[in-house]
Each structure stands twice: as structure tokens, then as C-alpha cells.
Amino acid sequence: MATNPVENVSKTPLTLLGLGAMGAALAEAWLAAGHPLTVWNRTAARAEGLAARGAAVAATVAEAVAANRLVVVCLLDDDSVQEALDGVDLTGKDLVNLVTSTPGKARARAAWAERRGARYLDGGIMAVPPMIGVPAAGAYVFYSGSAELFEEHEGVLAAPADTRYVGADAGFAALHDVALLSGMYGMFAGIAHAFALIRGESVAPSELAPLLGGWLAAMSGSVAKTAQQLESGDYALDVVSNLAMQVAGKGTLLGTAEEQGVSAELLLPYFRLMERRLEIGGGEEDLTGVVDLLRR
Ligand code: NDP
């Protein structure tokens, strides 16, 4: 009888260190997909439910790491990885580190793992725990580092969320992760300012919400255009609303904030950058020149 490669992949055993909100969701997804799973968590009580569902619970990190070649880490931060794995034998292991980190820390952790005889893959999770193990939720994880490790374990890694390998540089998963998160926080800042403007007026937040959400979705087309302008070097390419016009609108935005009793502290830094670009002759451009001003 022919072997089913998917079934074979689904049986790959692995170890997971860390059963916080994210680690627990990952553990559930691997168990649901039929992977023999060994878990370790600093606070042992958090492993009890998983043990009842078939996970093997290791008493120490060393025992957990020794149990399987593939070891996934989902602890709080890079310091906790250092603390947990300090002195543990990683020879011959495939270490997948899903801790959110900086590119520099990820690169250092990769070198650290390789010095200890392990192959290393870094990961950046683009999801919150309820999205894990739910294929329709759109969750995925950026991976970077050892291509051989990724190719060998891609099937296992894909059980909790889709995978996106972004290169051999171990820092690239973190770089992509934090680039997306940074864009998100800019959007959150705009959302906070918009809701602050209507507070105290007879406009319900739930009335504004679909309008604001729809507007942000429509404006997200600017992401692709910014990329096109950066790659062409022509920041005036296909400009619809030029910088000079947008800076002229500053008075209206700040005036409205003033009238509504709202601090402009989230808007001002961005307008300052737009004005700086205007001062050096970018009036006919899009907003893309701000990218260059941010580079130090
Ligand atoms: P939690 O705070 O829920 O859990 C933290 C985990 O780290 C726990 O297992 C905790 O153990 C363990 N831990 C903390 N410090 C140490 C230490 N010094 N030694 C050993 N273990 C330690 O965090 P999450 O599970 O939510 O996040 C885990 C990683 O996933 C983080 O890097 C986070 O950025 C990333 N992530 C999380 C997302 C989310 O929405 N939650 C989204 C995307 C990424 P104990 O139980 O003993 O406290």
C-alpha cells in the first residue's frame, strides 16, 4: 500500500517549550493534527490539560529537548529563551524559535544555537491565539534561517498556521513581523484619534466604525503604490494627492482637533515629516519621501 506523505508528516514528533497563551494554542493544534507532542512549561500546572489530551509532559527543559529532534520555543522573550536553554545540550537539534524578537537578537540567537550544534529557524507569528489551528482565520508565521530545517519540517510547522519562509538570514522573520506590526500601530494611532474626535458628540462609535474601517481599507491601496515609487525612485509617479496639497490640509486637521478638545500628539509627528519633505522640494511628490527622512 502506498504511504500517504501527509499522514507521515502528521506523525512527526516534536517538543514545545512554553505554554502561555500562544504556546497552549500551538500545542492544541499539534495534538489535534496527530503529532506526538512533548511539552515543558516553567509553571507545570499549565501542562495538565494537555497531558489529559495526550501530550507527554517533561519535568525539565533538558528532558523535553532530549525527547525530540524538532524543538519549538514559544516563551515570553529572548531573555527567557536564554534562561530556559542555558546549558541544555542542543547537539543535533532542530530549534524553531517563535519568540517575537528584533532582527539583531534573532541573528545572535541563530549564531548561539549553531555554536551549540543545532540547526536554527526563527519565526514571527502573525496571529493571535484564537486564530491558531483555524485554517480559515488567515494566520501565518514568517520563518527565516536554515532552509534545510524549514523544508524538512514544513508540514509539521504548517499544522497550527500557514508558513512563509522569507530567507536564510535568521533576522528576516523578525524584520517582516515588526514591519507589519509597525504599520499596524500607525493605523491604531489614526483610529484612536478618529474616535477621540467624535467622543462627546452625538455620533456613536458604532456608527463611525464601519465608515472608518471602510475608509482605511480603501486607503490601504497606498501600500502598493509606495512600494512602486520606492523601487522606481520616482516619488511623483502616479500621484493623486500631492504632498503640497496634503500639507495645506494640516490646518483643517489640527483645527478640528482643537475644536473637539483633542490632543494632536499622534498626528503632529507625521505632519512635521511631511513639512520637512515639502521644505526640500517634494511638493509634487506623494508621501513616499517620508520613508527617506526616517532612515538614520
Ligand atoms: P504569555 O505571557 O501568555 O506566556 C509566556 C510564556 O513564557 C509562559 O509559558 C511563561 O511561563 C514563559 N516564561 C516567561 N518567562 C520565562 C522564563 N524566564 N523562563 C521560562 N519560561 C518563561 O505569552 P504568549 O504565549 O502570548 O507569547 C509567547 C510568545 O509568542 C511571545 O514572544 C509573543 O510575543 C509571541 N506572540 C504572541 C502573540 C499573542 O497574541 N499572544 C501573538 C504573536 C506572537 P509561565 O507559565 O511559567 O509563566
Tab-separated table of C-alpha atoms in Angstrom, residues 6-296:
chain	number	residue	atom	x	y	z
A	6	VAL	CA	0.631	13.912	4.557
A	7	GLU	CA	-0.008	11.169	7.107
A	8	ASN	CA	3.727	10.627	7.551
A	9	VAL	CA	4.293	14.336	8.127
A	10	SER	CA	1.399	14.474	10.584
A	11	LYS	CA	3.156	11.894	12.747
A	12	THR	CA	6.404	13.815	13.179
A	13	PRO	CA	7.009	14.135	16.916
A	14	LEU	CA	8.066	17.452	18.409
A	15	THR	CA	8.793	19.264	21.633
A	16	LEU	CA	7.248	22.584	22.609
A	17	LEU	CA	8.735	24.803	25.318
A	18	GLY	CA	6.274	27.364	26.684
A	19	LEU	CA	2.547	27.013	27.326
A	20	GLY	CA	1.451	30.612	27.660
A	21	ALA	CA	-1.490	31.907	25.627
A	22	MET	CA	0.276	31.304	22.304
A	23	GLY	CA	2.162	28.153	23.273
A	24	ALA	CA	-1.028	26.489	24.551
A	25	ALA	CA	-2.821	27.278	21.273
A	26	LEU	CA	0.080	25.815	19.273
A	27	ALA	CA	0.093	22.703	21.463
A	28	GLU	CA	-3.633	22.143	20.908
A	29	ALA	CA	-3.179	22.490	17.150
A	30	TRP	CA	-0.323	19.963	17.014
A	31	LEU	CA	-2.229	17.483	19.160
A	32	ALA	CA	-5.340	17.927	17.012
A	33	ALA	CA	-3.231	17.240	13.910
A	34	GLY	CA	-1.990	13.989	15.466
A	35	HIS	CA	1.613	14.919	16.275
A	36	PRO	CA	3.196	13.182	19.262
A	37	LEU	CA	3.968	16.198	21.431
A	38	THR	CA	6.261	16.662	24.427
A	39	VAL	CA	5.710	19.886	26.365
A	40	TRP	CA	7.500	21.786	29.092
A	41	ASN	CA	6.378	24.894	30.924
A	42	ARG	CA	8.027	26.709	33.847
A	43	THR	CA	4.722	26.613	35.730
A	44	ALA	CA	3.968	22.905	35.449
A	45	ALA	CA	0.231	23.236	36.192
A	46	ARG	CA	-0.315	24.809	32.772
A	47	ALA	CA	0.505	21.463	31.129
A	48	GLU	CA	-2.192	19.465	32.951
A	49	GLY	CA	-4.981	19.885	30.375
A	50	LEU	CA	-2.624	18.988	27.536
A	51	ALA	CA	-1.434	15.874	29.367
A	52	ALA	CA	-5.061	14.749	29.566
A	53	ARG	CA	-5.272	15.160	25.782
A	54	GLY	CA	-2.214	13.038	25.104
A	55	ALA	CA	0.833	15.308	25.438
A	56	ALA	CA	3.899	13.974	27.234
A	57	VAL	CA	4.910	16.397	29.980
A	58	ALA	CA	8.641	16.794	30.649
A	59	ALA	CA	9.791	17.738	34.129
A	60	THR	CA	12.787	19.735	32.910
A	61	VAL	CA	13.815	21.638	29.791
A	62	ALA	CA	16.694	19.199	29.244
A	63	GLU	CA	14.284	16.246	29.321
A	64	ALA	CA	11.910	17.985	26.893
A	65	VAL	CA	14.717	18.836	24.464
A	66	ALA	CA	16.152	15.318	24.644
A	67	ALA	CA	12.748	13.831	23.717
A	68	ASN	CA	12.674	15.015	20.095
A	69	ARG	CA	14.878	16.359	17.337
A	70	LEU	CA	12.409	19.146	16.491
A	71	VAL	CA	12.159	21.638	19.378
A	72	VAL	CA	9.832	24.648	19.133
A	73	VAL	CA	10.231	27.500	21.602
A	74	CYS	CA	7.350	29.846	22.471
A	75	LEU	CA	8.485	31.628	25.627
A	76	LEU	CA	7.928	35.264	26.522
A	77	ASP	CA	11.071	36.889	25.140
A	78	ASP	CA	14.697	36.327	24.192
A	79	ASP	CA	15.866	36.577	27.825
A	80	SER	CA	13.549	33.722	28.819
A	81	VAL	CA	14.940	31.613	25.951
A	82	GLN	CA	18.455	32.231	27.253
A	83	GLU	CA	17.422	31.361	30.792
A	84	ALA	CA	15.484	28.222	29.843
A	85	LEU	CA	18.028	26.755	27.394
A	86	ASP	CA	21.203	27.788	29.200
A	87	GLY	CA	23.430	24.720	29.500
A	88	VAL	CA	20.964	22.399	27.715
A	89	ASP	CA	22.524	20.091	25.111
A	90	LEU	CA	21.291	21.184	21.668
A	91	THR	CA	23.593	18.983	19.604
A	92	GLY	CA	21.791	17.685	16.503
A	93	LYS	CA	18.563	19.519	17.364
A	94	ASP	CA	16.332	21.491	15.021
A	95	LEU	CA	15.473	24.587	17.040
A	96	VAL	CA	12.498	26.711	15.928
A	97	ASN	CA	12.205	29.901	17.935
A	98	LEU	CA	8.780	31.563	17.721
A	99	VAL	CA	9.540	34.249	20.309
A	100	THR	CA	8.894	37.768	18.994
A	101	SER	CA	12.290	39.398	18.790
A	102	THR	CA	14.363	42.018	16.981
A	103	PRO	CA	16.272	41.050	13.821
A	104	GLY	CA	19.564	41.531	15.688
A	105	LYS	CA	18.536	39.331	18.609
A	106	ALA	CA	17.263	36.660	16.199
A	107	ARG	CA	20.602	36.662	14.350
A	108	ALA	CA	22.503	36.407	17.634
A	109	ARG	CA	20.248	33.580	18.804
A	110	ALA	CA	20.843	31.749	15.487
A	111	ALA	CA	24.625	32.017	15.924
A	112	TRP	CA	24.252	30.886	19.552
A	113	ALA	CA	22.211	27.824	18.501
A	114	GLU	CA	24.597	26.930	15.679
A	115	ARG	CA	27.584	27.117	18.059
A	116	ARG	CA	25.734	24.514	20.149
A	117	GLY	CA	25.356	22.180	17.182
A	118	ALA	CA	21.707	22.920	16.347
A	119	ARG	CA	20.066	23.985	13.095
A	120	TYR	CA	18.050	27.160	13.684
A	121	LEU	CA	14.873	28.666	12.308
A	122	ASP	CA	13.389	31.891	13.633
A	123	GLY	CA	9.675	32.612	13.462
A	124	GLY	CA	7.361	35.605	13.725
A	125	ILE	CA	3.733	34.720	14.402
A	126	MET	CA	1.204	36.865	12.540
A	127	ALA	CA	-1.808	35.827	14.582
A	128	VAL	CA	-3.417	35.940	17.985
A	129	PRO	CA	-4.022	32.630	19.818
A	130	PRO	CA	-7.686	32.108	18.754
A	131	MET	CA	-6.555	32.132	15.093
A	132	ILE	CA	-4.137	29.241	15.637
A	133	GLY	CA	-5.310	25.899	14.238
A	134	VAL	CA	-8.225	27.571	12.421
A	135	PRO	CA	-7.367	27.386	8.706
A	136	ALA	CA	-9.955	29.993	7.693
A	137	ALA	CA	-8.586	32.557	10.169
A	138	GLY	CA	-5.700	33.592	7.910
A	139	ALA	CA	-2.964	33.070	10.497
A	140	TYR	CA	0.585	32.586	9.286
A	141	VAL	CA	4.118	32.535	10.612
A	142	PHE	CA	7.152	34.148	8.982
A	143	TYR	CA	10.168	31.848	9.071
A	144	SER	CA	13.815	32.607	8.341
A	145	GLY	CA	17.108	30.839	8.908
A	146	SER	CA	18.012	27.263	7.950
A	147	ALA	CA	16.261	26.445	4.647
A	148	GLU	CA	17.030	22.746	5.171
A	149	LEU	CA	15.297	22.750	8.553
A	150	PHE	CA	12.302	24.602	7.113
A	151	GLU	CA	11.938	22.258	4.124
A	152	GLU	CA	12.252	19.173	6.293
A	153	HIS	CA	9.659	20.285	8.858
A	154	GLU	CA	7.368	22.482	6.789
A	155	GLY	CA	4.475	20.026	7.060
A	156	VAL	CA	4.640	19.962	10.876
A	157	LEU	CA	5.092	23.706	11.146
A	158	ALA	CA	2.065	24.283	8.903
A	159	ALA	CA	-0.349	22.491	11.279
A	160	PRO	CA	-1.058	25.493	13.554
A	161	ALA	CA	-0.816	28.222	10.881
A	162	ASP	CA	0.377	28.794	7.320
A	163	THR	CA	4.099	29.234	6.771
A	164	ARG	CA	6.007	31.959	4.901
A	165	TYR	CA	9.740	31.411	4.555
A	166	VAL	CA	11.417	34.781	3.967
A	167	GLY	CA	15.092	33.883	3.659
A	168	ALA	CA	18.254	32.377	5.086
A	169	ASP	CA	19.019	35.480	7.174
A	170	ALA	CA	17.666	34.477	10.597
A	171	GLY	CA	16.735	38.116	11.275
A	172	PHE	CA	14.283	38.364	8.376
A	173	ALA	CA	11.286	36.747	10.100
A	174	ALA	CA	11.543	39.335	12.896
A	175	LEU	CA	12.133	42.099	10.354
A	176	HIS	CA	8.968	41.217	8.424
A	177	ASP	CA	6.989	40.655	11.627
A	178	VAL	CA	7.942	44.017	13.145
A	179	ALA	CA	7.488	45.881	9.842
A	180	LEU	CA	3.884	44.650	9.732
A	181	LEU	CA	3.303	45.380	13.422
A	182	SER	CA	4.727	48.894	12.999
A	183	GLY	CA	2.307	49.584	10.153
A	184	MET	CA	-0.483	48.273	12.366
A	185	TYR	CA	0.406	50.631	15.237
A	186	GLY	CA	0.367	53.597	12.851
A	187	MET	CA	-3.147	52.541	11.866
A	188	PHE	CA	-4.167	52.115	15.524
A	189	ALA	CA	-2.913	55.643	16.213
A	190	GLY	CA	-5.163	57.021	13.462
A	191	ILE	CA	-8.114	55.005	14.748
A	192	ALA	CA	-7.610	56.364	18.292
A	193	HIS	CA	-7.506	59.952	17.016
A	194	ALA	CA	-10.634	59.458	14.873
A	195	PHE	CA	-12.669	58.080	17.788
A	196	ALA	CA	-11.376	60.840	20.095
A	197	LEU	CA	-12.770	63.432	17.652
A	198	ILE	CA	-16.333	62.101	17.890
A	199	ARG	CA	-16.358	61.474	21.671
A	200	GLY	CA	-18.761	63.917	23.322
A	201	GLU	CA	-20.735	64.377	20.085
A	202	SER	CA	-23.968	62.574	19.232
A	203	VAL	CA	-22.119	60.218	16.889
A	204	ALA	CA	-21.981	56.706	18.273
A	205	PRO	CA	-18.644	54.891	17.923
A	206	SER	CA	-20.589	52.047	16.311
A	207	GLU	CA	-21.815	54.475	13.626
A	208	LEU	CA	-18.313	55.664	12.843
A	209	ALA	CA	-16.759	52.191	12.955
A	210	PRO	CA	-17.913	50.819	9.566
A	211	LEU	CA	-17.174	54.150	7.886
A	212	LEU	CA	-13.680	54.312	9.351
A	213	GLY	CA	-12.979	50.643	8.625
A	214	GLY	CA	-14.118	51.032	5.027
A	215	TRP	CA	-12.025	54.177	4.545
A	216	LEU	CA	-8.881	52.548	5.924
A	217	ALA	CA	-9.419	49.528	3.678
A	218	ALA	CA	-9.808	51.819	0.644
A	219	MET	CA	-6.673	53.764	1.561
A	220	SER	CA	-4.604	50.596	2.036
A	221	GLY	CA	-4.018	50.667	-1.724
A	222	SER	CA	-1.331	53.238	-0.943
A	223	VAL	CA	0.901	50.415	0.342
A	224	ALA	CA	1.429	49.013	-3.151
A	225	LYS	CA	1.898	52.467	-4.646
A	226	THR	CA	4.512	53.418	-2.055
A	227	ALA	CA	6.442	50.243	-2.900
A	228	GLN	CA	6.271	51.048	-6.610
A	229	GLN	CA	7.542	54.591	-6.015
A	230	LEU	CA	10.367	53.399	-3.724
A	231	GLU	CA	11.502	50.842	-6.293
A	232	SER	CA	11.333	53.263	-9.227
A	233	GLY	CA	12.922	56.118	-7.240
A	234	ASP	CA	10.199	58.368	-8.672
A	235	TYR	CA	8.101	59.614	-5.758
A	236	ALA	CA	5.892	61.645	-8.116
A	237	LEU	CA	4.840	58.515	-10.039
A	238	ASP	CA	1.029	58.370	-10.456
A	239	VAL	CA	0.463	60.915	-7.688
A	240	VAL	CA	-3.182	61.607	-6.982
A	241	SER	CA	-2.955	63.903	-3.945
A	242	ASN	CA	0.413	65.608	-3.827
A	243	LEU	CA	2.366	66.481	-0.717
A	244	ALA	CA	1.840	70.248	-1.045
A	245	MET	CA	-1.938	69.775	-1.064
A	246	GLN	CA	-1.801	67.367	1.895
A	247	VAL	CA	0.363	69.711	3.977
A	248	ALA	CA	-2.088	72.517	3.197
A	249	GLY	CA	-4.748	70.379	4.867
A	250	LYS	CA	-2.827	70.320	8.135
A	251	GLY	CA	-4.672	73.396	9.442
A	252	THR	CA	-8.023	71.661	8.977
A	253	LEU	CA	-6.921	68.527	10.779
A	254	LEU	CA	-5.272	70.370	13.662
A	255	GLY	CA	-8.104	72.931	13.814
A	256	THR	CA	-10.679	70.140	14.103
A	257	ALA	CA	-8.665	68.507	16.887
A	258	GLU	CA	-8.503	71.869	18.692
A	259	GLU	CA	-12.264	72.465	18.293
A	260	GLN	CA	-13.052	68.975	19.576
A	261	GLY	CA	-10.722	69.271	22.550
A	262	VAL	CA	-8.451	66.512	21.254
A	263	SER	CA	-4.669	66.397	21.552
A	264	ALA	CA	-2.917	66.333	18.181
A	265	GLU	CA	0.066	64.456	19.608
A	266	LEU	CA	-0.464	61.441	17.381
A	267	LEU	CA	-0.864	63.495	14.192
A	268	LEU	CA	1.847	66.106	14.652
A	269	PRO	CA	4.983	63.986	14.177
A	270	TYR	CA	3.741	62.757	10.818
A	271	PHE	CA	2.821	66.255	9.648
A	272	ARG	CA	6.255	67.516	10.753
A	273	LEU	CA	7.892	64.937	8.497
A	274	MET	CA	5.609	65.889	5.592
A	275	GLU	CA	6.555	69.556	6.082
A	276	ARG	CA	10.261	68.707	6.136
A	277	ARG	CA	9.914	66.905	2.819
A	278	LEU	CA	7.985	69.857	1.393
A	279	GLU	CA	10.752	72.246	2.520
A	280	ILE	CA	13.323	70.306	0.498
A	281	GLY	CA	11.203	70.427	-2.658
A	282	GLY	CA	8.902	67.410	-2.512
A	283	GLY	CA	5.670	69.311	-3.137
A	284	GLU	CA	4.723	67.388	-6.289
A	285	GLU	CA	5.531	64.035	-4.725
A	286	ASP	CA	3.402	61.520	-2.893
A	287	LEU	CA	4.075	60.898	0.827
A	288	THR	CA	6.835	58.386	-0.006
A	289	GLY	CA	9.694	60.833	0.738
A	290	VAL	CA	8.868	60.462	4.437
A	291	VAL	CA	10.437	56.985	4.250
A	292	ASP	CA	13.824	58.535	3.447
A	293	LEU	CA	13.507	61.070	6.248
A	294	LEU	CA	13.005	58.253	8.737
A	295	ARG	CA	16.244	56.497	7.722
A	296	ARG	CA	19.124	57.496	10.004
